[in-house]
Coordinates of C-alpha atoms in Angstrom, one line a residue:
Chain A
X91 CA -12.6 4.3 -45.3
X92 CA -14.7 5.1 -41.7
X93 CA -17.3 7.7 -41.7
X94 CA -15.9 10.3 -39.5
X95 CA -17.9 13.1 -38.2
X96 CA -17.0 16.8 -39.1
X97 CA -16.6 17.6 -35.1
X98 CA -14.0 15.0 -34.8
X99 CA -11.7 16.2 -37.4
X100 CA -8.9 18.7 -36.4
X101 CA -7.6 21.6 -37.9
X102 CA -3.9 21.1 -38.0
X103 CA -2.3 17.8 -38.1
X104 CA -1.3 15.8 -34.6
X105 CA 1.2 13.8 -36.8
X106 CA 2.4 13.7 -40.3
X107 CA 2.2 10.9 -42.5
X108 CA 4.2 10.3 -45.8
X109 CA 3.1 9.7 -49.1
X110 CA 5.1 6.3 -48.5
X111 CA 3.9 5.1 -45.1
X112 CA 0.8 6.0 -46.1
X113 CA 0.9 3.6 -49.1
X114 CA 2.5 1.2 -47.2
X115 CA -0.6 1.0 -44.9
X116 CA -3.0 0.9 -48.1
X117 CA -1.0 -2.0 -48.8
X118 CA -1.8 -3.7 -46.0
X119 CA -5.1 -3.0 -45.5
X120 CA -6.0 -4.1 -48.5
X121 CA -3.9 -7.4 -47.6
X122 CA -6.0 -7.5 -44.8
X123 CA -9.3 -7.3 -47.2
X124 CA -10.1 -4.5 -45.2
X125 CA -12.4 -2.0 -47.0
X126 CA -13.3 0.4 -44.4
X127 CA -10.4 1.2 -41.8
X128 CA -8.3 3.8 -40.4
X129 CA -4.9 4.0 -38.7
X130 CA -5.2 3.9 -34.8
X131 CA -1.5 5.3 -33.8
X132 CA -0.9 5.2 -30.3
X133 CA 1.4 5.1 -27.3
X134 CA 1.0 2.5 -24.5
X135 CA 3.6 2.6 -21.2
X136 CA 6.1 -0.2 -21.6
X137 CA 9.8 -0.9 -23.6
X138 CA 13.2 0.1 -21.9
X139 CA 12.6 4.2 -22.1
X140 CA 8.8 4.0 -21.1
X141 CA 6.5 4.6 -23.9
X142 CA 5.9 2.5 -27.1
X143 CA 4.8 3.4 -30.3
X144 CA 1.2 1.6 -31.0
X145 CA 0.0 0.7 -34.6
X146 CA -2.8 -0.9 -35.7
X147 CA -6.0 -0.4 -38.2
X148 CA -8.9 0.1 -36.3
X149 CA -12.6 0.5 -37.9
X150 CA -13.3 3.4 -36.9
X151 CA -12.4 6.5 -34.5
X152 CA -13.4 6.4 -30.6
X153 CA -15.0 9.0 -28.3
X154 CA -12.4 11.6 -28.2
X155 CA -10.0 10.5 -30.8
X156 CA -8.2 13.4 -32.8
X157 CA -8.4 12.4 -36.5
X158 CA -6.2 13.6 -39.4
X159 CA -6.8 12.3 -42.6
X160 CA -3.6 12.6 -44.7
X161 CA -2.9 11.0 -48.5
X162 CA -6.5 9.1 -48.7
X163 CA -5.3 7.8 -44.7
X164 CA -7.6 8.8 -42.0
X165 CA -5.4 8.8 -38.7
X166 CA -7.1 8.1 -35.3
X167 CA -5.6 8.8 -31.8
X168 CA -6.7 9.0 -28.4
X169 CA -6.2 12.3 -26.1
X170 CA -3.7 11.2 -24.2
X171 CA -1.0 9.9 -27.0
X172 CA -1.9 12.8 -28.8
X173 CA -0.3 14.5 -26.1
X174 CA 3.2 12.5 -26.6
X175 CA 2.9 12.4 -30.3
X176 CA 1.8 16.1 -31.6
X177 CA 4.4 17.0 -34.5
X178 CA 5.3 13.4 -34.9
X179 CA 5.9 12.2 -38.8
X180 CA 5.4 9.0 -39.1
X181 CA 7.5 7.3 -42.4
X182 CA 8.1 4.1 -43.8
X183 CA 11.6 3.0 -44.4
X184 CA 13.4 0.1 -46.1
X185 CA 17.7 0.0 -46.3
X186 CA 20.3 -1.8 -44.5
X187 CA 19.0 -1.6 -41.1
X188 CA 15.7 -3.5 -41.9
X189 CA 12.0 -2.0 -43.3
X190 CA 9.6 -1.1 -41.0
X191 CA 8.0 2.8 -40.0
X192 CA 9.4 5.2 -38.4
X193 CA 8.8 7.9 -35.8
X194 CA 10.4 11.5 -35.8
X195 CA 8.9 12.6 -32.8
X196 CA 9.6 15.9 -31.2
X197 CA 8.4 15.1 -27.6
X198 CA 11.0 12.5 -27.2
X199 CA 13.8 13.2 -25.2
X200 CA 15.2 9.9 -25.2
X201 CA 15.1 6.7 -27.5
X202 CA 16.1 3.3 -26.2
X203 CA 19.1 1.3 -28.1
X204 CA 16.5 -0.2 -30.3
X205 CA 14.7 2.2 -30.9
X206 CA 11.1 0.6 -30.0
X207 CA 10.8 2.8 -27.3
X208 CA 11.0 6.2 -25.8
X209 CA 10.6 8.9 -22.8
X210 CA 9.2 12.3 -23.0
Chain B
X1056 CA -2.3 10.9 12.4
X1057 CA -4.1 8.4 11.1
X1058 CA -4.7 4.9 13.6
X1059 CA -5.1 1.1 12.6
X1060 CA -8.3 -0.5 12.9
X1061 CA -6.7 -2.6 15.5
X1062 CA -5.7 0.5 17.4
X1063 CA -8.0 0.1 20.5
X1064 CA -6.8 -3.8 20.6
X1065 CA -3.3 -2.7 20.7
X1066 CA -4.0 -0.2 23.2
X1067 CA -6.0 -2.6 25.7
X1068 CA -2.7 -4.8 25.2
X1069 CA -0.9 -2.1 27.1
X1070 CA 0.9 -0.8 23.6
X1071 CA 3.2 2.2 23.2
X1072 CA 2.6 4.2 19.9
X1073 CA 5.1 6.1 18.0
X1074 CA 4.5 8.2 14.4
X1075 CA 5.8 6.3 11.3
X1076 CA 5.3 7.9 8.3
X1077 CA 1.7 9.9 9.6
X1078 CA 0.7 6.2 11.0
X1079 CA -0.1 5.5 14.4
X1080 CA 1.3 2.3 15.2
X1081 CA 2.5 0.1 17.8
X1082 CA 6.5 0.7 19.4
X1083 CA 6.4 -1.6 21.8
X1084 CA 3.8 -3.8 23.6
X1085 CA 5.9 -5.0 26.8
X1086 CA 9.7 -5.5 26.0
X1087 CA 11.4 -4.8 22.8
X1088 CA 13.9 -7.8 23.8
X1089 CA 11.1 -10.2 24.5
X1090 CA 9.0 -9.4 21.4
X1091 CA 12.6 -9.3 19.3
X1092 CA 13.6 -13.4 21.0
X1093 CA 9.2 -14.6 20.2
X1094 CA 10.1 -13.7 16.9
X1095 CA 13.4 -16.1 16.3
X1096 CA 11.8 -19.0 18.4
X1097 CA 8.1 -19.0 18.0
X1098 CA 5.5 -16.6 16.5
X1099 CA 4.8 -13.2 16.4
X1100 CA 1.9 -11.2 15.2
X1101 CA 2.1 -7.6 13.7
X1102 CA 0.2 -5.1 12.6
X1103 CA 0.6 -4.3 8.7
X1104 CA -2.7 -2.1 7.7
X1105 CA -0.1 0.6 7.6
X1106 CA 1.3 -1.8 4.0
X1107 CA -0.4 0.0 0.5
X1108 CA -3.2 -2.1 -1.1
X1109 CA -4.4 -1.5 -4.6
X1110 CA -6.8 -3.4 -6.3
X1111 CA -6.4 -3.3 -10.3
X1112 CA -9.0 -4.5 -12.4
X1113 CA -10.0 -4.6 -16.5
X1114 CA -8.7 -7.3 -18.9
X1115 CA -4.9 -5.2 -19.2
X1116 CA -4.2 -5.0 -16.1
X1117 CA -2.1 -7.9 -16.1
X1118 CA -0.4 -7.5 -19.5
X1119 CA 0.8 -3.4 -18.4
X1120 CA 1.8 -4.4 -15.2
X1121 CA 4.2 -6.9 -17.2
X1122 CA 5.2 -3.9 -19.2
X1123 CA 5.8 -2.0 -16.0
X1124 CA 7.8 -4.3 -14.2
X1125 CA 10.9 -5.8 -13.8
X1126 CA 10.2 -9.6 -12.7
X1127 CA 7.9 -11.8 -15.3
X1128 CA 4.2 -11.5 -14.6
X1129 CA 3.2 -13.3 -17.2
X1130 CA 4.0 -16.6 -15.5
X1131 CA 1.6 -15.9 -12.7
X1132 CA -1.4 -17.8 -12.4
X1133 CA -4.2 -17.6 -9.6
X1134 CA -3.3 -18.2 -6.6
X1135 CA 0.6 -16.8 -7.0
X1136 CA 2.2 -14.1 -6.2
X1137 CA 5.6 -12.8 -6.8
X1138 CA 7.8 -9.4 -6.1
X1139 CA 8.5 -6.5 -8.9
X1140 CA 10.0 -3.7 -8.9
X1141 CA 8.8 -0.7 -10.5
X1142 CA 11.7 1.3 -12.5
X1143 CA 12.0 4.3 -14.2
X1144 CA 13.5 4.3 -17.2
X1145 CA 17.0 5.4 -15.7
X1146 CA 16.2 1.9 -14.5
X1147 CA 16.0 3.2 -10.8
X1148 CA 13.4 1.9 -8.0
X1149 CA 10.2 3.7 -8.1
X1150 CA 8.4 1.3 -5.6
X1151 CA 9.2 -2.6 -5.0
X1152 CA 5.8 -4.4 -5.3
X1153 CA 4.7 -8.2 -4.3
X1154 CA 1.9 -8.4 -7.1
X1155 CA -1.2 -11.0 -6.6
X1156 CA -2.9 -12.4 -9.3
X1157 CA -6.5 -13.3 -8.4
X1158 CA -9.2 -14.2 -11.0
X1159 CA -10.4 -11.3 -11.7
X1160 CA -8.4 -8.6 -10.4
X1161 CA -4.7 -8.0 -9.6
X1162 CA -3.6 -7.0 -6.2
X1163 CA -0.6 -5.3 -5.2
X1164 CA 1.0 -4.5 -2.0
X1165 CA 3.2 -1.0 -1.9
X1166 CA 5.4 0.5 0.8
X1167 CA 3.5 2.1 3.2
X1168 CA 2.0 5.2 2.6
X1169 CA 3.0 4.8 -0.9
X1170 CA -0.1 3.3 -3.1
X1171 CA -1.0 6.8 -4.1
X1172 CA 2.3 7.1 -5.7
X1173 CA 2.3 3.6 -7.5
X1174 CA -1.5 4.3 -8.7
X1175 CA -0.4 7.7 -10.2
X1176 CA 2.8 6.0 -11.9
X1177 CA 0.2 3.2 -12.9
X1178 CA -2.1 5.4 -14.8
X1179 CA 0.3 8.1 -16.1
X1180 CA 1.2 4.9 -18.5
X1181 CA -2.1 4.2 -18.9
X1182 CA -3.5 5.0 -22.6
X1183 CA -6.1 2.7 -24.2
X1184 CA -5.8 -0.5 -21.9
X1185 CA -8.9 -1.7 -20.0
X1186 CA -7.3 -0.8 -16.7
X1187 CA -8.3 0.8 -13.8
X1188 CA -6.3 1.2 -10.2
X1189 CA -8.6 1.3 -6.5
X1190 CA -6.5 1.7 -3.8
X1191 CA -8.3 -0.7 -0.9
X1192 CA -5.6 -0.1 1.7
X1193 CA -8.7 1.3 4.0
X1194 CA -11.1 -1.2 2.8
X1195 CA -8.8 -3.8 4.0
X1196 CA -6.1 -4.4 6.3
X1197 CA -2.7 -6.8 7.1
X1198 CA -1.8 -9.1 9.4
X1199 CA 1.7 -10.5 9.7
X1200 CA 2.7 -13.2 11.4
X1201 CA 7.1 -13.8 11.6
X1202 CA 9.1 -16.4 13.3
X1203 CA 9.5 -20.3 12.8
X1204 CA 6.1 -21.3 14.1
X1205 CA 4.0 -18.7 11.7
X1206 CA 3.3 -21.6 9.5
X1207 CA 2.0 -23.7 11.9
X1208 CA 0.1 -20.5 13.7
X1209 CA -1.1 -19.6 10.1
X1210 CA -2.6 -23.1 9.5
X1211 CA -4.0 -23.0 12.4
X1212 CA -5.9 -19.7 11.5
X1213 CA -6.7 -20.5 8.0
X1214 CA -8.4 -24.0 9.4
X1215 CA -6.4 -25.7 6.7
X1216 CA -2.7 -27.0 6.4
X1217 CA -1.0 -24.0 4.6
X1218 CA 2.5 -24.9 6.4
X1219 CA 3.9 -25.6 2.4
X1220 CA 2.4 -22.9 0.6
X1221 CA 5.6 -20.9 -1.5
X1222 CA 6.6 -17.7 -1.1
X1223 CA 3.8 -15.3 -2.5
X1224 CA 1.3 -17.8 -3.2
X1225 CA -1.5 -17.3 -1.6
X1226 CA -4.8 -19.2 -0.3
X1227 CA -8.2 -17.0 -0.6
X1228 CA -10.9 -18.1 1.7
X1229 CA -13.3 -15.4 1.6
X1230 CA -16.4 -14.9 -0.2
X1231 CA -14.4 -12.0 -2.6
X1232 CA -11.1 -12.8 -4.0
X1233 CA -9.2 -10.7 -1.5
X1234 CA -12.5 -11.1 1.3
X1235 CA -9.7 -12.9 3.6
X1236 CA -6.2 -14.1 1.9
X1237 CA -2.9 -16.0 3.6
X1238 CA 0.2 -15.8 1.9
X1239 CA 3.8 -16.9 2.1
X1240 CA 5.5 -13.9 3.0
X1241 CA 9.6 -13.2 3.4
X1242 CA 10.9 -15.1 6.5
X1243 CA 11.8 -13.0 9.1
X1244 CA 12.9 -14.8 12.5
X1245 CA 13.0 -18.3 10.4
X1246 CA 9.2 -17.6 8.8
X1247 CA 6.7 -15.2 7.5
X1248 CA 2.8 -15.1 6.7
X1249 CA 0.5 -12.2 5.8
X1250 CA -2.9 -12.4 6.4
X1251 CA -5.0 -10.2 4.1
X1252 CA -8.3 -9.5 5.0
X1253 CA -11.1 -7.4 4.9
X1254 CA -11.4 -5.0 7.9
X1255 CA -14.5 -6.2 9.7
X1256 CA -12.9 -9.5 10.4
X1257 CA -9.4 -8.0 11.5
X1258 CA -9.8 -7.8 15.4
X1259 CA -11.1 -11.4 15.0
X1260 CA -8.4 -12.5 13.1
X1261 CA -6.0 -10.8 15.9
X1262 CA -7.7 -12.4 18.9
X1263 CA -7.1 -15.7 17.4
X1264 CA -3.3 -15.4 15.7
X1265 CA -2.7 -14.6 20.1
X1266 CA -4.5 -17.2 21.1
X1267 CA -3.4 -20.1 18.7
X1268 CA 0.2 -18.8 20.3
X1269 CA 1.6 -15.5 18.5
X1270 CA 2.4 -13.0 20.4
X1271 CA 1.9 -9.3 20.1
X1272 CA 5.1 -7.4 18.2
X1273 CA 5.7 -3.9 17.5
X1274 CA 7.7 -1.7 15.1
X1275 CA 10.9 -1.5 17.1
X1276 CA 11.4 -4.9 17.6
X1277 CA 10.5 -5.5 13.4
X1278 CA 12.7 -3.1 12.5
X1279 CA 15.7 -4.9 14.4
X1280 CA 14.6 -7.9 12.6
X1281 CA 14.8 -6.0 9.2
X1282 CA 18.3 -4.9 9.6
X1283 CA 19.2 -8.4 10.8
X1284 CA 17.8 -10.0 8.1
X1285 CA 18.8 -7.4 5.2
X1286 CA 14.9 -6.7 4.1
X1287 CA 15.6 -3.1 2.2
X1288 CA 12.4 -1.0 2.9
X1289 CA 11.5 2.1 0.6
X1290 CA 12.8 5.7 1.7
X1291 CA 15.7 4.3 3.4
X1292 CA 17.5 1.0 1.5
X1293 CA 14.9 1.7 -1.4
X1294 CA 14.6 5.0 -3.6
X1295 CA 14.9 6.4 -6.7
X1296 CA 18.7 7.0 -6.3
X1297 CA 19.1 3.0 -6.7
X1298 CA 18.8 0.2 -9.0
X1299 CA 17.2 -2.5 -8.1
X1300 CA 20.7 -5.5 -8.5
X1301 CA 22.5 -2.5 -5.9
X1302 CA 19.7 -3.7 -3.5
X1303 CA 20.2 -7.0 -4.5
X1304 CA 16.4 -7.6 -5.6
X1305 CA 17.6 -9.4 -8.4
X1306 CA 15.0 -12.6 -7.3
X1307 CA 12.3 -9.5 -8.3
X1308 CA 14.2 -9.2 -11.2
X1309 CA 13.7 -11.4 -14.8
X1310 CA 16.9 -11.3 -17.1
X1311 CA 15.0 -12.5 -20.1
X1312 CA 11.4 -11.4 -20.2
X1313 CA 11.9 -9.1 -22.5
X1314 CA 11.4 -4.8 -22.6
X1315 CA 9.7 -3.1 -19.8
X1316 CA 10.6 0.2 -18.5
X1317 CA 14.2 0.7 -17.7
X1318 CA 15.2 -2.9 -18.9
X1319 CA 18.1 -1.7 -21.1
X1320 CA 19.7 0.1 -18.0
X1321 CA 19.4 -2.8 -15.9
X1322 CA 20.1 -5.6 -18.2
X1323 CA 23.5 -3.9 -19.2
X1324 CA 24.5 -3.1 -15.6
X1325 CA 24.4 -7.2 -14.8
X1326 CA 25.9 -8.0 -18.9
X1327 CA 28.6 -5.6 -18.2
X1328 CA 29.0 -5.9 -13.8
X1329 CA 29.0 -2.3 -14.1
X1330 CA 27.1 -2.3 -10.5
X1331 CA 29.0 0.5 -8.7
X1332 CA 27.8 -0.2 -4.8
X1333 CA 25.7 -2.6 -3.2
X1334 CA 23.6 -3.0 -0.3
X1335 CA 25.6 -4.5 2.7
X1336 CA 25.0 -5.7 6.2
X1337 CA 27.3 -4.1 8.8
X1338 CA 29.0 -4.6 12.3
X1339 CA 29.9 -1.8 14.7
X1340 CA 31.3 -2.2 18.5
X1341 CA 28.9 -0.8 20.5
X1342 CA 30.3 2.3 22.0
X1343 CA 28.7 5.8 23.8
X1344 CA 27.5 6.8 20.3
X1345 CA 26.2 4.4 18.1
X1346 CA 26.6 5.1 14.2
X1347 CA 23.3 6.5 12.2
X1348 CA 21.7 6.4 9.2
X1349 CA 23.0 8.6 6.8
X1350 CA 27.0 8.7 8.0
X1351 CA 29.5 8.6 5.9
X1352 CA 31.6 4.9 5.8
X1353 CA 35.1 5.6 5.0
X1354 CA 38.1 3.2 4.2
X1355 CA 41.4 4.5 4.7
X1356 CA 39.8 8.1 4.9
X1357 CA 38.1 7.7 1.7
X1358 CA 34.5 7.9 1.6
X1359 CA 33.3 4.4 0.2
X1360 CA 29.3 4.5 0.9
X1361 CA 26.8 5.3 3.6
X1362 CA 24.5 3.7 6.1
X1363 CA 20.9 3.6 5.5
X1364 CA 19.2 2.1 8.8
X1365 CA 21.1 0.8 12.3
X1366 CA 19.6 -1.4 14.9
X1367 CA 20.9 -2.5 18.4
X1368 CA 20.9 -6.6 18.8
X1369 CA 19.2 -7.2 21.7
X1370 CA 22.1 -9.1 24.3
X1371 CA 24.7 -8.3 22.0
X1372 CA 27.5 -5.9 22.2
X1373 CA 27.3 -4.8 18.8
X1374 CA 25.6 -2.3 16.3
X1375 CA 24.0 -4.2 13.1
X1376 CA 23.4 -1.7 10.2
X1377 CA 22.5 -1.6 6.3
X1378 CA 24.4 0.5 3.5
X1379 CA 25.5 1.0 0.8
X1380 CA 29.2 0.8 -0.2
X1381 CA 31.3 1.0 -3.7
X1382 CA 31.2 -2.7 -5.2
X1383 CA 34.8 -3.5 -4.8
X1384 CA 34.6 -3.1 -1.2
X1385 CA 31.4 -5.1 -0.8
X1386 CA 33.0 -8.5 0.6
X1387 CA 32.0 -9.9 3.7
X1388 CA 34.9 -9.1 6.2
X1389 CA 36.0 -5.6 4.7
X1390 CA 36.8 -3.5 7.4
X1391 CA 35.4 -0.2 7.3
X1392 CA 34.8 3.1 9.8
X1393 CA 31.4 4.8 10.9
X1394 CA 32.0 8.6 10.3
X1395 CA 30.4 10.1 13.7
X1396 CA 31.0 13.9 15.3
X1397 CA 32.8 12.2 17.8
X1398 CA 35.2 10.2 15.7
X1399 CA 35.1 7.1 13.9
X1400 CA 33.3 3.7 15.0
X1401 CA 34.9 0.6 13.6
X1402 CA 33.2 -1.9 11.6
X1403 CA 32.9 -4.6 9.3
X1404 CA 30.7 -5.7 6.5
X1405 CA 28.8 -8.4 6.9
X1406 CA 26.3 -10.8 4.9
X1407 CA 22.6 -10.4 6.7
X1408 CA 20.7 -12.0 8.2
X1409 CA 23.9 -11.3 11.2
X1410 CA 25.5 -13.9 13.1
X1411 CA 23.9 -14.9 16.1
X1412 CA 27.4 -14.7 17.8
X1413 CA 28.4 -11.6 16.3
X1414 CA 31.8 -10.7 17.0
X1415 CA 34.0 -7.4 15.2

């Protein structure tokens, strides 16, 4: 896992992460051989509604990156997403529509027909 | 109100100015006619500073301009060009762009007056991309040059054959990418070529488009051109109360490049022809009281669409306009009526550019 300085940690979480996505990204981190990482989540503009969900590991957390550290995952994200995604819980999911994770996000007001994007 | 850099040349040509949009620019130089019948058999040059310039730079500016965008940027390389729309995710027209790819940087021309908008929609979907947006309109300006022999004039500017250059491509000259730039531009009057360049070098660039044979035109006589040759501008055919296939910009348009904002809207619209009006060209007789933009079209009493912009033919005894009307009533030949306070005008749509021998 990144060092992360006290002063960068938040009090209450952005997002929420569970116990399975987060396993699901110990997975693949350790896939990856990846000893010391944490889980950049993000928003860039783009898809049919506007905004896209963003995942990716990432060493370590950037000037003014809110971190949350949830079930031994440490969570980076920039201001501005933080802005789309506070109250988000981000899940993993396998069944009959595919596997993949999952956002319940509050802020959305709309989702596009596949669901890879959204508008706030 | 804010003047061109080529304002005292205009002047000293014996211009008329007029107020579009906060901008000073030319009317009229000598005759509206004269400047109107240059373009459709020679050359004219016009003054475009007034046209929104915005430089973006970083290594994403590319790659979220894709994102943004409705045609396929990824298939630019330097030296192209090619026009986007910007949609929201209703899919409606928040600016149409032409978009520049240069080595380094990305330049994109707005509507005028509206590069402040574009750069604010631009960064609101900026997160964590390398991009940043400089808006150069006043650093730079734009010359246009319309009519059959703007090629030839162009080439002769540039000091290089550029007759066969395609439409958006572009040839930089100048010491920085966009230091002095000629591009392919839409044909209006049988041609088109912009000439982007810095703004020391404009008046220069002026003197010698008029001398190498262009001659001097205004807004009034462009804006008959535009209606003649169905080019939709932004706050009249253009807005965010229409879709970009209702303004028939499907050429800025790419049916298989994948998400970008408002792409599902769109995409269904064409799978489905669910397009409920379209952008049409329009005939009126020329009576006391000439139809306007914003009156109502009816058809058999019932409101079918509305008129956007109107423009008198020169030596023609007929109105030309541009509007919108419901999709099943789009076909050339339709008749339809020009709601006025003093009773109807009668019409008939028509495919731009117009018939030269325009008759109702």
């Amino acid at each position: 896992m990144a060092a992360t300085s006290k002063e960068a940690m938040v009090k209450g979480p952005i997002i929420n992460i569970t116990e399975r996505a987060a396993s699901k990204i110990k997975e693949f981190a350790a896939q990856e051989k990846v000893e010391e990482y944490g889980l950049r989540v993000g928003v860039m503009g783009g898809g049919c509604s506007g905004l896209l969900y963003k995942l990716a590991l990432d060493k370590g957390p950037r000037q003014d990156d809110r971190v949350v550290e949830q079930h031994g995952v440490k969570i980076f994200i920039d201001l501005k997403s933080a802005i789309y995604l506070t109250g988000t819980t981000l899940d993993y999911t396998e069944g009959l529509n595919g596997k993949g994770f999952t956002f319940q996000n509050p802020n959305a007001s709309t989702t596009c027909g596949c669901g890879t994007s959204f508008s706030a | 109100m804010e003047r061109s850099p080529l304002y005292e040349i205009h002047k000293s040509l014996g211009a008329t100015f007029s107020d579009y949009n906060g901008l000073e620019l030319p009317r009229v130089y000598s005759s509206i006619g004269d400047e109107y019948r240059a373009a459709k058999t020679s050359a004219v040059a016009m003054d475009r500073c007034c046209v929104g310039r915005l430089q973006v730079v970083g290594k994403d500016a590319l790659d979220l301009l894709h994102r943004l965008t409705t045609n396929n940027l990824n298939l630019l390389k330097p030296g192209e060009g090619m026009s986007a729309a910007l949609t929201s995710a209703k899919g409606r027209i928040v600016e149409h762009l032409v978009v520049y790819l240069g080595k380094r940087t990305v330049l994109l021309l707005t509507s005028p007056q509206n590069q402040e908008k574009v750069a604010k929609w631009i960064d609101h979907y900026t997160f964590i991309e390398d991009v940043k947006v400089e808006d150069v309109t006043d650093k730079c300006g734009m010359i246009s040059l319309y009519g059959p022999l703007a090629p030839k004039v162009a080439s002769e500017i540039a000091g290089q054959d550029i007759r066969q250059l395609p439409l958006h491509h572009y040839v930089s000259l100048g010491s920085d990418e966009w230091d002095l730039c000629f591009t392919r531009a839409e044909a209006i009057g049988g041609d088109g070529f912009h000439i982007i360049a810095n703004r020391q070098s404009l008046q220069e660039l002026w003197r010698t488009a008029l001398k190498v044979g262009a001659r001097p035109m205004g807004e009034a006589a462009f804006e008959i051109l535009r209606v003649e040759y169905g080019i939709p501008v932004y706050g009249k055919e253009l807005s965010e109360a229409v879709n970009p296939l209702e303004a028939h910009l499907n050429d800025s348009v790419s049916f298989n490049k994948g998400c970008y904002i408002g792409q599902e809207v769109i995409a269904r619209l064409n799978t489905y022809k669910k397009v409920q009006k379209y952008l049409v060209g329009l005939l009126f007789l020329l009576l006391e009281q000439a139809p306007r933009p914003g009156s109502k079209l009816e058809i058999d009493g019932q409101e079918v669409g509305f008129l956007t912009s109107v423009a008198q033919k020169p030596g023609f005894q007929v109105t030309m306009a541009l509007g919108y009307i419901r999709a099943k009533y789009a076909s050339p030949g339709t008749g339809v009526c020009a709601v006025e306070d003093a009773g109807k005008i009668e019409g008939k749509v028509v495919a731009p550019p117009f018939p030269i021998a325009a008759e109702i």
